Coordinates of C-alpha atoms and ligand atoms in Angstrom, one line a residue:
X27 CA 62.0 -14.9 21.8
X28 CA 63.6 -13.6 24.7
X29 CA 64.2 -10.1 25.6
X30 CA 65.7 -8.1 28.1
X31 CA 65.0 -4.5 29.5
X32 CA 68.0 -2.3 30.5
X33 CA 67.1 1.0 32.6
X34 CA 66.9 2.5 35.5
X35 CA 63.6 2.7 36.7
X36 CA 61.1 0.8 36.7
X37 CA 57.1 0.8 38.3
X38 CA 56.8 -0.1 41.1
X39 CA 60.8 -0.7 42.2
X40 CA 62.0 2.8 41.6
X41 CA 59.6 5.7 39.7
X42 CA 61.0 9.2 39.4
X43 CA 58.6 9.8 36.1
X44 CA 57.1 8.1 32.7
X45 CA 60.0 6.0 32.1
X46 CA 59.1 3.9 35.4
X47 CA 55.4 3.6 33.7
X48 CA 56.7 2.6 31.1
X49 CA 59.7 -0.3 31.7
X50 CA 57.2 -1.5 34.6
X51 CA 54.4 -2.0 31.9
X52 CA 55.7 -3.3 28.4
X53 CA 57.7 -6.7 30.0
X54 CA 54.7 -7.3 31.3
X55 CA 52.2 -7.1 28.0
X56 CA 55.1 -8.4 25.9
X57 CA 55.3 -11.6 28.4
X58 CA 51.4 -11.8 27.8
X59 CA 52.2 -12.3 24.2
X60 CA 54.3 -14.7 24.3
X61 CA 57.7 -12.8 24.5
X62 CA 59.6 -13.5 27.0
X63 CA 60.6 -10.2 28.9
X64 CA 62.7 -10.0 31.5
X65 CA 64.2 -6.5 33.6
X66 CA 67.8 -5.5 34.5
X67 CA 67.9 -2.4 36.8
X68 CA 70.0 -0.6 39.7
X69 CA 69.1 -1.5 43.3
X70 CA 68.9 1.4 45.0
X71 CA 68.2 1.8 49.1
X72 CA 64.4 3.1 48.7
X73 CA 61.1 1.9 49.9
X74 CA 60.5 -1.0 47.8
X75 CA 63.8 -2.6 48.6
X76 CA 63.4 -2.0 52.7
X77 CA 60.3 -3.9 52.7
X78 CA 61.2 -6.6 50.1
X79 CA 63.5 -9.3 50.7
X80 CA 65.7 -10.6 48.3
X81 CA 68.1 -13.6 47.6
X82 CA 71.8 -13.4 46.0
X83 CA 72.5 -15.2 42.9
X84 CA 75.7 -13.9 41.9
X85 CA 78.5 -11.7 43.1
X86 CA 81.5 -10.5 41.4
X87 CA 83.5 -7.1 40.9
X88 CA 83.5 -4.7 38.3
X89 CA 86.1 -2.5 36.5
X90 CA 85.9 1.1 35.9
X91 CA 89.4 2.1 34.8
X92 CA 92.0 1.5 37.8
X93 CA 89.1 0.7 40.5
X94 CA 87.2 -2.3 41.6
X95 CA 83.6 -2.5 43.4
X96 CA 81.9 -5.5 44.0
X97 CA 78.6 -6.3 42.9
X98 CA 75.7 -8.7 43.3
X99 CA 73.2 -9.6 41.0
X100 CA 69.9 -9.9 43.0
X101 CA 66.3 -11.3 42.7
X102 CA 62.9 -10.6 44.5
X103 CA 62.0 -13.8 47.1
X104 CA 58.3 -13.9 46.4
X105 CA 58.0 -11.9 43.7
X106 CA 54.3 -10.5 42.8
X107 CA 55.7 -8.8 39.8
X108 CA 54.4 -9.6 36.0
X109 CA 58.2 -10.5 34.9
X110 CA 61.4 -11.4 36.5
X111 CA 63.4 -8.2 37.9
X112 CA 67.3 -8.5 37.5
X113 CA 68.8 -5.9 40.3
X114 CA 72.6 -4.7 39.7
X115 CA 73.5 -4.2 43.7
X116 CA 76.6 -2.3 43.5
X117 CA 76.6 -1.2 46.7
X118 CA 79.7 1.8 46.9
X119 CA 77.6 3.3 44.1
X120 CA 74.4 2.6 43.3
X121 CA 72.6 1.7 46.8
X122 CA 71.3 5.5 47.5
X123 CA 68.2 7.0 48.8
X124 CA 68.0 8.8 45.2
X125 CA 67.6 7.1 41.2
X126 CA 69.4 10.3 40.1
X127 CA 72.0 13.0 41.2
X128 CA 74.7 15.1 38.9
X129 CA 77.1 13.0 40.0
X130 CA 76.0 9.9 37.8
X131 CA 78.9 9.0 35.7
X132 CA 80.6 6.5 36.9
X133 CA 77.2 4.6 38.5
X134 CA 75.6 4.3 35.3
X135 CA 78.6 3.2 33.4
X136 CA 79.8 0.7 36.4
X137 CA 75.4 -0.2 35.9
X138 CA 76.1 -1.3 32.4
X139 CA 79.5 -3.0 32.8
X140 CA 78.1 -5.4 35.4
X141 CA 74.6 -6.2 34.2
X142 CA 77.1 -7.1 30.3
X143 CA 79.7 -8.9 32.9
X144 CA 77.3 -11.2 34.2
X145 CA 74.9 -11.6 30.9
X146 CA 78.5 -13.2 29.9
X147 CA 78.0 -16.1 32.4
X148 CA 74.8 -17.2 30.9
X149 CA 74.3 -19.7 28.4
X150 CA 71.2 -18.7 26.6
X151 CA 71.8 -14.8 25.4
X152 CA 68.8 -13.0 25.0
X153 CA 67.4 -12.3 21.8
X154 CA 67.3 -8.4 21.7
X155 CA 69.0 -6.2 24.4
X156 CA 66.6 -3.5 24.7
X157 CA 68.2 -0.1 26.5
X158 CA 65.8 2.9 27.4
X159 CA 67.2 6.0 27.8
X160 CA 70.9 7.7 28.2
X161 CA 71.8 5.7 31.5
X162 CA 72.2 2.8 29.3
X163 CA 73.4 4.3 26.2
X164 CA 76.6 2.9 26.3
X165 CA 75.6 -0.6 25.7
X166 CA 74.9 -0.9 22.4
X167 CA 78.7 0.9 21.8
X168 CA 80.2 -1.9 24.3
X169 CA 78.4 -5.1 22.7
X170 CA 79.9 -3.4 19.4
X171 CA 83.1 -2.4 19.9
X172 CA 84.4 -3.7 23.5
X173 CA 86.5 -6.7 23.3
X174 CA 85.2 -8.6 25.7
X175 CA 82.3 -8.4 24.7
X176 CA 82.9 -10.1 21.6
X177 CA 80.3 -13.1 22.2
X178 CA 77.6 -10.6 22.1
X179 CA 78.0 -8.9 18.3
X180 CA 75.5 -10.6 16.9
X181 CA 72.8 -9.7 20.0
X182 CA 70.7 -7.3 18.3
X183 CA 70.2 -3.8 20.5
X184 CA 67.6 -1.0 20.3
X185 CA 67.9 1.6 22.1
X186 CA 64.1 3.4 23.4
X187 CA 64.4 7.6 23.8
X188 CA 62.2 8.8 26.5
X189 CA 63.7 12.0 26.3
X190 CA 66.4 13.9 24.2
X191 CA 66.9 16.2 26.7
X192 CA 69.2 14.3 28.4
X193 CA 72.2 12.5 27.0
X194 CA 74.3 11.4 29.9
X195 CA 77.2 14.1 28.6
X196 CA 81.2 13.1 29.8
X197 CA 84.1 14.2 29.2
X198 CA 86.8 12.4 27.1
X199 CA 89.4 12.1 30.0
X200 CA 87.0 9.4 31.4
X201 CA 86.7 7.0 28.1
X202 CA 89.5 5.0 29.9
X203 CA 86.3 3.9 32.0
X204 CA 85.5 2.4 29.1
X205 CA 86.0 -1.9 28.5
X206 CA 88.9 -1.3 26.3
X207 CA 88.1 -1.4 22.6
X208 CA 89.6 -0.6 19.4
X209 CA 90.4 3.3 19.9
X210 CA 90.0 3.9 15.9
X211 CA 86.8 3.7 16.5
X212 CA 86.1 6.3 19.7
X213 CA 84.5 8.5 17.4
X214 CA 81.5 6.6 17.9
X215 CA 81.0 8.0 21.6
X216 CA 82.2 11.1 20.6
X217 CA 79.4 13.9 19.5
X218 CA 80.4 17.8 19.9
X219 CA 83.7 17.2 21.6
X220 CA 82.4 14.9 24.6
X221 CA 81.3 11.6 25.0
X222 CA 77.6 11.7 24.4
X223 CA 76.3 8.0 25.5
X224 CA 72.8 9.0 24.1
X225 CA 74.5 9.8 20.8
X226 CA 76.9 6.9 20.8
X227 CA 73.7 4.5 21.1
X228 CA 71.6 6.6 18.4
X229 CA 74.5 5.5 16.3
X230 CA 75.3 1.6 17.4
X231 CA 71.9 0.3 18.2
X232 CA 70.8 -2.0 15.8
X233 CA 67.2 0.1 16.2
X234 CA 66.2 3.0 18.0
X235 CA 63.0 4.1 18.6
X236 CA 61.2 6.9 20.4
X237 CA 58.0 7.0 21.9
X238 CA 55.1 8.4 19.4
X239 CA 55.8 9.1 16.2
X240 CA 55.0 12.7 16.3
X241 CA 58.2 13.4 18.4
X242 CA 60.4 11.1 16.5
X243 CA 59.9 13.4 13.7
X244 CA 60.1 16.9 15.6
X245 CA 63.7 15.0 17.1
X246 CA 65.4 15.7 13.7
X247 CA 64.5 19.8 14.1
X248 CA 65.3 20.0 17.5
X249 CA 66.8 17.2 19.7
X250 CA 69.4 19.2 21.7
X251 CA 72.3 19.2 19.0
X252 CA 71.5 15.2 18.2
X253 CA 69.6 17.0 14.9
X254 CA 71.4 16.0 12.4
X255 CA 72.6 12.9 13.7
X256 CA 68.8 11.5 14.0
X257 CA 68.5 12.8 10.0
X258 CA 71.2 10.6 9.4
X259 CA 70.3 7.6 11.2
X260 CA 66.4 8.0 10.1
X261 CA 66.0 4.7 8.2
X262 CA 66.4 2.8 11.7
X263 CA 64.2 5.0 13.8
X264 CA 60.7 4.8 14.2
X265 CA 57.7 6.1 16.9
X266 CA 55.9 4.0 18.8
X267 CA 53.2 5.0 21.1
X268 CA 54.0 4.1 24.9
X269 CA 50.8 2.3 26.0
X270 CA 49.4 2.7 29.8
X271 CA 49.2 0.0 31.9
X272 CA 45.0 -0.8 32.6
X273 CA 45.5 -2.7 35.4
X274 CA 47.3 0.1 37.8
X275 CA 45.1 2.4 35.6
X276 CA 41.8 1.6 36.7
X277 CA 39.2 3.9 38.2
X278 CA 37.0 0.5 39.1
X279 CA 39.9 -1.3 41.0
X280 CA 42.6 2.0 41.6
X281 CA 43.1 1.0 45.5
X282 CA 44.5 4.5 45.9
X283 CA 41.3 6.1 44.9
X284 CA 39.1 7.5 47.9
X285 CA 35.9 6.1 45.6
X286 CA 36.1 3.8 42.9
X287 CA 33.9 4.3 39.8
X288 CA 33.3 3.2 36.0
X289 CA 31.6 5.2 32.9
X290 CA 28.4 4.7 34.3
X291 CA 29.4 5.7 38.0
X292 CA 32.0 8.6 36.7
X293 CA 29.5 11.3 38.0
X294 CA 28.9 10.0 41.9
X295 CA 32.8 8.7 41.6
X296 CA 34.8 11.3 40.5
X297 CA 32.6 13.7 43.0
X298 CA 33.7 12.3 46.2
X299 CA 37.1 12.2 45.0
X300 CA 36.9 16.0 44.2
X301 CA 35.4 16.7 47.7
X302 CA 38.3 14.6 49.2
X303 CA 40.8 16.6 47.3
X304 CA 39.0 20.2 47.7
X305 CA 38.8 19.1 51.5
X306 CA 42.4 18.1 52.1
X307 CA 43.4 21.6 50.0
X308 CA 40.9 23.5 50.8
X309 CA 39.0 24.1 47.5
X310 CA 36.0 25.2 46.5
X311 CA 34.0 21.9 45.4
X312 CA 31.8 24.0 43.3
X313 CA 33.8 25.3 41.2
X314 CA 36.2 23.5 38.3
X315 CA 39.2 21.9 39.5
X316 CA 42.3 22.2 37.3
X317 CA 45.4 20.3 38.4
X318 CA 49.2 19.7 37.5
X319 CA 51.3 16.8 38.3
X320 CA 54.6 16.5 37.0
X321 CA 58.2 17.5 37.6
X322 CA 58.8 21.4 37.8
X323 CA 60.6 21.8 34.7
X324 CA 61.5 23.9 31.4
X325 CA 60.5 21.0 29.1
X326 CA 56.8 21.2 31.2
X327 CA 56.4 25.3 30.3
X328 CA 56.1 25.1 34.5
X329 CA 58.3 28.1 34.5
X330 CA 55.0 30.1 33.0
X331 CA 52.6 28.8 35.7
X332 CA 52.8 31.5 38.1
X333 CA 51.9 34.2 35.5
X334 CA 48.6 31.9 34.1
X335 CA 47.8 30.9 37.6
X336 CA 47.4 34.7 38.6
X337 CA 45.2 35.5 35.5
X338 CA 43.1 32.5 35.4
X339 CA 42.2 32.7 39.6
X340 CA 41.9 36.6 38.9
X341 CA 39.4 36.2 36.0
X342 CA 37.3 33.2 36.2
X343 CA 35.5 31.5 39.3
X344 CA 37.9 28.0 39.6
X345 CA 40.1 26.2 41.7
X346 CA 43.9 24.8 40.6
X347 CA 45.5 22.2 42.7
X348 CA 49.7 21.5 41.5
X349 CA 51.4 18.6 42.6
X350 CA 55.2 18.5 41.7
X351 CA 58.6 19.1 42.8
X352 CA 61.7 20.4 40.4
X353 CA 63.4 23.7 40.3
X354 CA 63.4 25.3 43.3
X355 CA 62.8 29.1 42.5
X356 CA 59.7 27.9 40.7
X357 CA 58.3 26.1 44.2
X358 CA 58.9 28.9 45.8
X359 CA 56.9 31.1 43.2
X360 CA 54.0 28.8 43.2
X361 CA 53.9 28.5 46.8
X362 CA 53.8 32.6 47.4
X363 CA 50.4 32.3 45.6
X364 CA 48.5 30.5 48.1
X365 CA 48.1 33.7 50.2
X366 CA 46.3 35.7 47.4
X367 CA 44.7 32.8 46.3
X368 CA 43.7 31.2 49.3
X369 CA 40.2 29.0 48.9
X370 CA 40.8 28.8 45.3
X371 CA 44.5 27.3 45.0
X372 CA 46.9 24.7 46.5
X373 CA 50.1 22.9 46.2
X374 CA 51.7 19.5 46.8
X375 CA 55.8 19.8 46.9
X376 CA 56.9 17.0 46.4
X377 CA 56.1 13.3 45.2
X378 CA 53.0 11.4 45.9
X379 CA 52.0 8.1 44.3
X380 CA 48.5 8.1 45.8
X381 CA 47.6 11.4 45.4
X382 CA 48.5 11.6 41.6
X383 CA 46.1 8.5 41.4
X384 CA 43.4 10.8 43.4
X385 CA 44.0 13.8 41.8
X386 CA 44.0 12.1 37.9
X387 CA 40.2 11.1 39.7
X388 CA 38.7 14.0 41.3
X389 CA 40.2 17.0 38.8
X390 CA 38.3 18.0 36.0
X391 CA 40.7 19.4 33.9
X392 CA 44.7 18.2 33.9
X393 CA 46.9 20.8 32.3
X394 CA 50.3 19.9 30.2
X395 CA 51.8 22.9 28.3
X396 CA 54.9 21.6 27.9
X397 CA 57.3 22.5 25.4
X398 CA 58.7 18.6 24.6
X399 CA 56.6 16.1 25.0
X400 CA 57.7 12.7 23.9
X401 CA 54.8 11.2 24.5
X402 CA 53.4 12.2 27.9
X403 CA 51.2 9.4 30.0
X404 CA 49.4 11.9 32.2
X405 CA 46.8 12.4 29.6
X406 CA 46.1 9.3 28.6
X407 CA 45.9 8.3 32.7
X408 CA 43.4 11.2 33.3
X409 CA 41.7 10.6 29.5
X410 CA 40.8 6.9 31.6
X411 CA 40.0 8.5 34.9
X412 CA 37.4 11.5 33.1
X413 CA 39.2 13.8 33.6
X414 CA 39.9 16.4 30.3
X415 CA 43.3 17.1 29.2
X416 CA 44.4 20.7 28.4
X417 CA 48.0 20.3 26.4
X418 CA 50.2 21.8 24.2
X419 CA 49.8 20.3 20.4
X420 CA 53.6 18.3 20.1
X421 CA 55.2 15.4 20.7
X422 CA 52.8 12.7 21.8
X423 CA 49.8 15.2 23.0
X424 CA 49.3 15.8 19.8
X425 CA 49.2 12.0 18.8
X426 CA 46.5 11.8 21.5
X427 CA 44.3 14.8 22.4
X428 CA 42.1 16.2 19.7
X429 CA 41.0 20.2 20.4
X430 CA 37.0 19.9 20.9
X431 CA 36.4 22.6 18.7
X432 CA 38.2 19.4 15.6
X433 CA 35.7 16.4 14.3
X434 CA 35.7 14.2 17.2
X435 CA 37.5 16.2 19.2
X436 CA 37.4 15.7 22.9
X437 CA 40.0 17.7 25.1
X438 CA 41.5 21.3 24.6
X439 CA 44.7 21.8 22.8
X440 CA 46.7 25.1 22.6
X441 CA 49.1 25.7 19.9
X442 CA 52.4 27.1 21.5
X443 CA 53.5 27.0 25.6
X444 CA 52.2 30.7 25.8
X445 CA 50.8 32.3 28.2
X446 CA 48.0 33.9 26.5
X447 CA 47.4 31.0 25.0
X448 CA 47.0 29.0 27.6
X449 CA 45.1 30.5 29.5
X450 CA 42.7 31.3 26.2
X451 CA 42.5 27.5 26.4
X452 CA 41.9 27.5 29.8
X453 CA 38.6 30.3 29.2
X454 CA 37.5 27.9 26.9
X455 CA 37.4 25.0 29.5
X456 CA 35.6 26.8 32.0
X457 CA 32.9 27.4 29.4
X458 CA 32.4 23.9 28.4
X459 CA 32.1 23.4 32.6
X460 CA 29.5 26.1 32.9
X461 CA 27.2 23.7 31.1
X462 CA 27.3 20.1 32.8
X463 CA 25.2 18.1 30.4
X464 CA 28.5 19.0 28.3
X465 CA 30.9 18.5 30.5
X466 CA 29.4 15.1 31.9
X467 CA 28.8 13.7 28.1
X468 CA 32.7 14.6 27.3
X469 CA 33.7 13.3 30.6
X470 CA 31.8 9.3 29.7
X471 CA 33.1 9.5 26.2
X472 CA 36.9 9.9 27.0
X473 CA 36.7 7.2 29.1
X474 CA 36.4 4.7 26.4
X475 CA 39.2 5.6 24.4
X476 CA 41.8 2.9 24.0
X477 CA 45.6 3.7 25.2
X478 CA 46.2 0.3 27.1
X479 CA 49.7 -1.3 26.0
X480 CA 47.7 -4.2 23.4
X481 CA 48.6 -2.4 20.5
X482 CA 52.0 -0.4 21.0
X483 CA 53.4 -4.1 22.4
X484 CA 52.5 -5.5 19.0
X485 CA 54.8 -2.7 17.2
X486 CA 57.8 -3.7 19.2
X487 CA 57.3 -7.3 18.9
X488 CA 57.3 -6.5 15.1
X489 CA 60.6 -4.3 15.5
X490 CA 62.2 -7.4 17.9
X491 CA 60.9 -9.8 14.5
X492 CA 63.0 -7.1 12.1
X493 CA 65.9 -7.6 13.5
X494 CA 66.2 -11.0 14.5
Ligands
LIG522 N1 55.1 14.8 41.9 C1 54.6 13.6 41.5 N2 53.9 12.8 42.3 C2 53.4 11.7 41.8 N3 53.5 11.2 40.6 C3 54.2 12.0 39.7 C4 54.8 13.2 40.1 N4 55.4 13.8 39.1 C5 55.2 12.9 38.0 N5 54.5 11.9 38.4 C6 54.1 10.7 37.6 O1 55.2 10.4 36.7 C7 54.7 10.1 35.5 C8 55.1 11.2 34.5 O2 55.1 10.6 33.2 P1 55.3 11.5 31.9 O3 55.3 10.5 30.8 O4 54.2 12.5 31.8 O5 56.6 12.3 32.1 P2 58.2 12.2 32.1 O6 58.6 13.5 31.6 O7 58.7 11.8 33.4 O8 58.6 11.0 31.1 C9 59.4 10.9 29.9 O9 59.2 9.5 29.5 C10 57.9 9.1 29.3 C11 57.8 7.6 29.0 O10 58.2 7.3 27.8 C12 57.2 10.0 28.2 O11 55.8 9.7 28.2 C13 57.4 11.5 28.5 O12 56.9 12.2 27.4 C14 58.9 11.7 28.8 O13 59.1 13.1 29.1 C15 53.2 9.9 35.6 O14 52.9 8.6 36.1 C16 52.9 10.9 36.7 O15 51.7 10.6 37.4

């Protein structure tokens, strides 16, 4: 069987958040099974395509409406990655220092025209055209409805929701953009007025899933108006678990760690890459470290940081280290604490590869309160490196952190993304610190639980067999 990934990111070519983790890890354990999985994504101008060289093995042009860009298709010379990387080169649109802007439109739909254009020239179609998110929403509409695209209706598509949040929203004055197809049928992009490519592949894909199966059931209550629409598709949707990848995951072998470690080195490891972190931000290496990583967002409860930050460094005897970038107004905020709090609290604007990896190592406590969480990876990455999550109970936290205080619980959840709850949580975390036999048994014990990919890439090889 042979399958292909659509999206726009994808670990290590381009990584703006999970969805990189993600498309960068499943190819790669479903090729390990024995399904052939294969990657079609954007080339964009950033680090991994300056110091990569790669050869061209087909060029074209692509129509959006009345205008024409040329595009290449391009693959890695030399290629150390686990499956073969596809890259859409469409230079006047796609070739920028950045994955996303608001301005997205017309890249993403030129982005699915051209990767469809030149699957056309092949003579083996893939088995399952698998599209992850909004950017390629429109694909499962186009293999259905455009007309030529005709060879491809009987290419089964599923479309993957990382997030609901975002639905690639146009308006109707574009749909001329469109590969022309039969206009009795434009209802299928339409939701609420607008073209909604996230909707239109909730209704064309052949499966969708999302990924855990606690937010595939919160998406029919509240999915950002696509409510009722996910009721009504419901007998083609399913959750599955993202996996993480164990081999970029790895405490023992994680080059980007300042010590490497395993369960029965966690103490000695973790330590020095505390002190490295507590040096670099000037922390207090005595006292509990609790971090954030992730993007400064309302869907991350970030907005309620600065107000838990002040209470818990005003009340307890800890440290909290935030590395991140998002809105503004919010950096700002959390950067105006480091006066008060200096000694005791830090920041990291910005994005940071290594230093995620170090701080996942050295924290001792990684806080999520988000609002939506699909499935979140962070917890299951610092659940490997011994580190104890502190999350909001939804989405996939709640598929994967059980409250200490539950039978065989091991990290701390909170109910709602509330202050007072959080930082109740947070009380409760320092406690459970101010006794290290505790802490160090919790700390051994999370690290054996199981998130690698092994079993999630088994589910969607079953949902490829359903449909083929
Ligand atoms: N400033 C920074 N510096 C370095 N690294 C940073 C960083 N900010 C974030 N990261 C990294 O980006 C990834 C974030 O992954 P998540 O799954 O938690 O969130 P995201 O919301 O992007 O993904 C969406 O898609 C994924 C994949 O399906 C779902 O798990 C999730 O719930 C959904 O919201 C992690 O690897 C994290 O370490």
């Amino acid at each position: 069987m042979k399958i292909i990934h659509i999206s726009a990111e994808c670990y290590p070519v381009a990584k703006v958040g999970g969805l990189a983790d993600v498309v960068g890890a499943l190819p790669k354990y479903l090729n390990n099974s024995g399904v052939y999985s294969q990657v079609f994504m954007p080339f964009y101008d950033n680090k991994f395509t300056k110091t990569n060289h790669f050869d061209t093995i087909y060029s074209s042009e692509v129509f959006l409406g009345e205008t024409t860009y040329k595009f290449n298709i391009l693959v890695l010379q030399d290629s150390t990655l686990d499956f073969d990387v596809f890259f859409v080169d469409i230079p006047d649109l796609l070739f920028k220092d950045y994955v996303y802007s608001y301005e997205d439109t017309e890249r993403f739909l030129a982005f699915q025209i051209a990767t469809l254009d030149w699957l056309l020239t092949w003579h083996d179609y893939p088995d399952v055209i698998h599209c992850h998110d909004h950017h390629t929403g429109l694909i499962p509409f186009m293999l259905q409805e455009s007309f030529k695209y005709e060879d491809f209706r009987h290419i089964p598509s599923i479309l993957t929701i990382h997030n609901a949040q975002y639905q690639g929203w146009f308006p109707h004055d574009k749909v001329h953009l469109i590969p022309a197809f039969n206009f009795d049928n434009v209802g299928l992009l339409d939701w609420g007025g607008t073209i909604n490519p996230l909707a239109a592949a909730i209704k064309c894909a052949w499966r969708v899933s999302t990924v855990s199966p606690t937010y595939m059931e919160e998406l029919k209550k509240n999915a950002n108006g696509l409510e009722s629409l996910l009721s009504a598709e419901g007998a083609k949707c399913s959750g599955i678990l993202n996996g993480i990848d164990t081999d970029v995951w790895n405490p023992e072998t994680d080059e980007f760690l300042i010590e490497n470690y395993t369960i029965n080195t966690v103490n000695k490891g973790a330590k020095a890459n505390k002190k490295h972190l507590c040096d670099a931000f000037n922390l207090d290496e005595n006292k509990p470290l609790f971090a954030f990583i992730g993007r400064l967002v309302h869907q991350k409860g970030t907005d309620l940081f600065p107000e838990i930050f002040k209470n818990a460094l005003k009340n307890n005897d800890l440290n909290i280290l935030l590395l991140g970038s998002g809105d503004p107004y919010l950096e700002d905020s959390l950067n105006a604490l480091k006066t008060e709090f200096e000694g005791n609290y830090n920041t990291y604007i910005g994005y940071d590869e290594k230093l995620s990896h170090i701080i996942y190592a050295g924290a001792d406590f990684l806080l999520m309160p988000s609002r939506v969480e699909p499935c979140g990876l962070n917890q299951m990455y610092s659940l490997r490196y011994g580190t104890i999550p502190i999350v909001t109970k939804i989405g996939g936290l709640k598929d994967t952190v059980i409250d200490i205080e539950e039978t065989n619980g091991f990290g701390f959840c909170h109910d709602t993304t509330n202050v007072a709850e959080i930082n109740e949580t947070i009380n409760r975390a320092v406690k459970l610190y101010s006794t290290p036999s505790k802490y160090k048994k919790l700390r051994t014990q999370i690290m054996t639980i199981d998130h690698s990919w092994h079993a999630s890439a088994q589910q969607y090889i079953n949902l490829y067999n359903s449909i083929n």
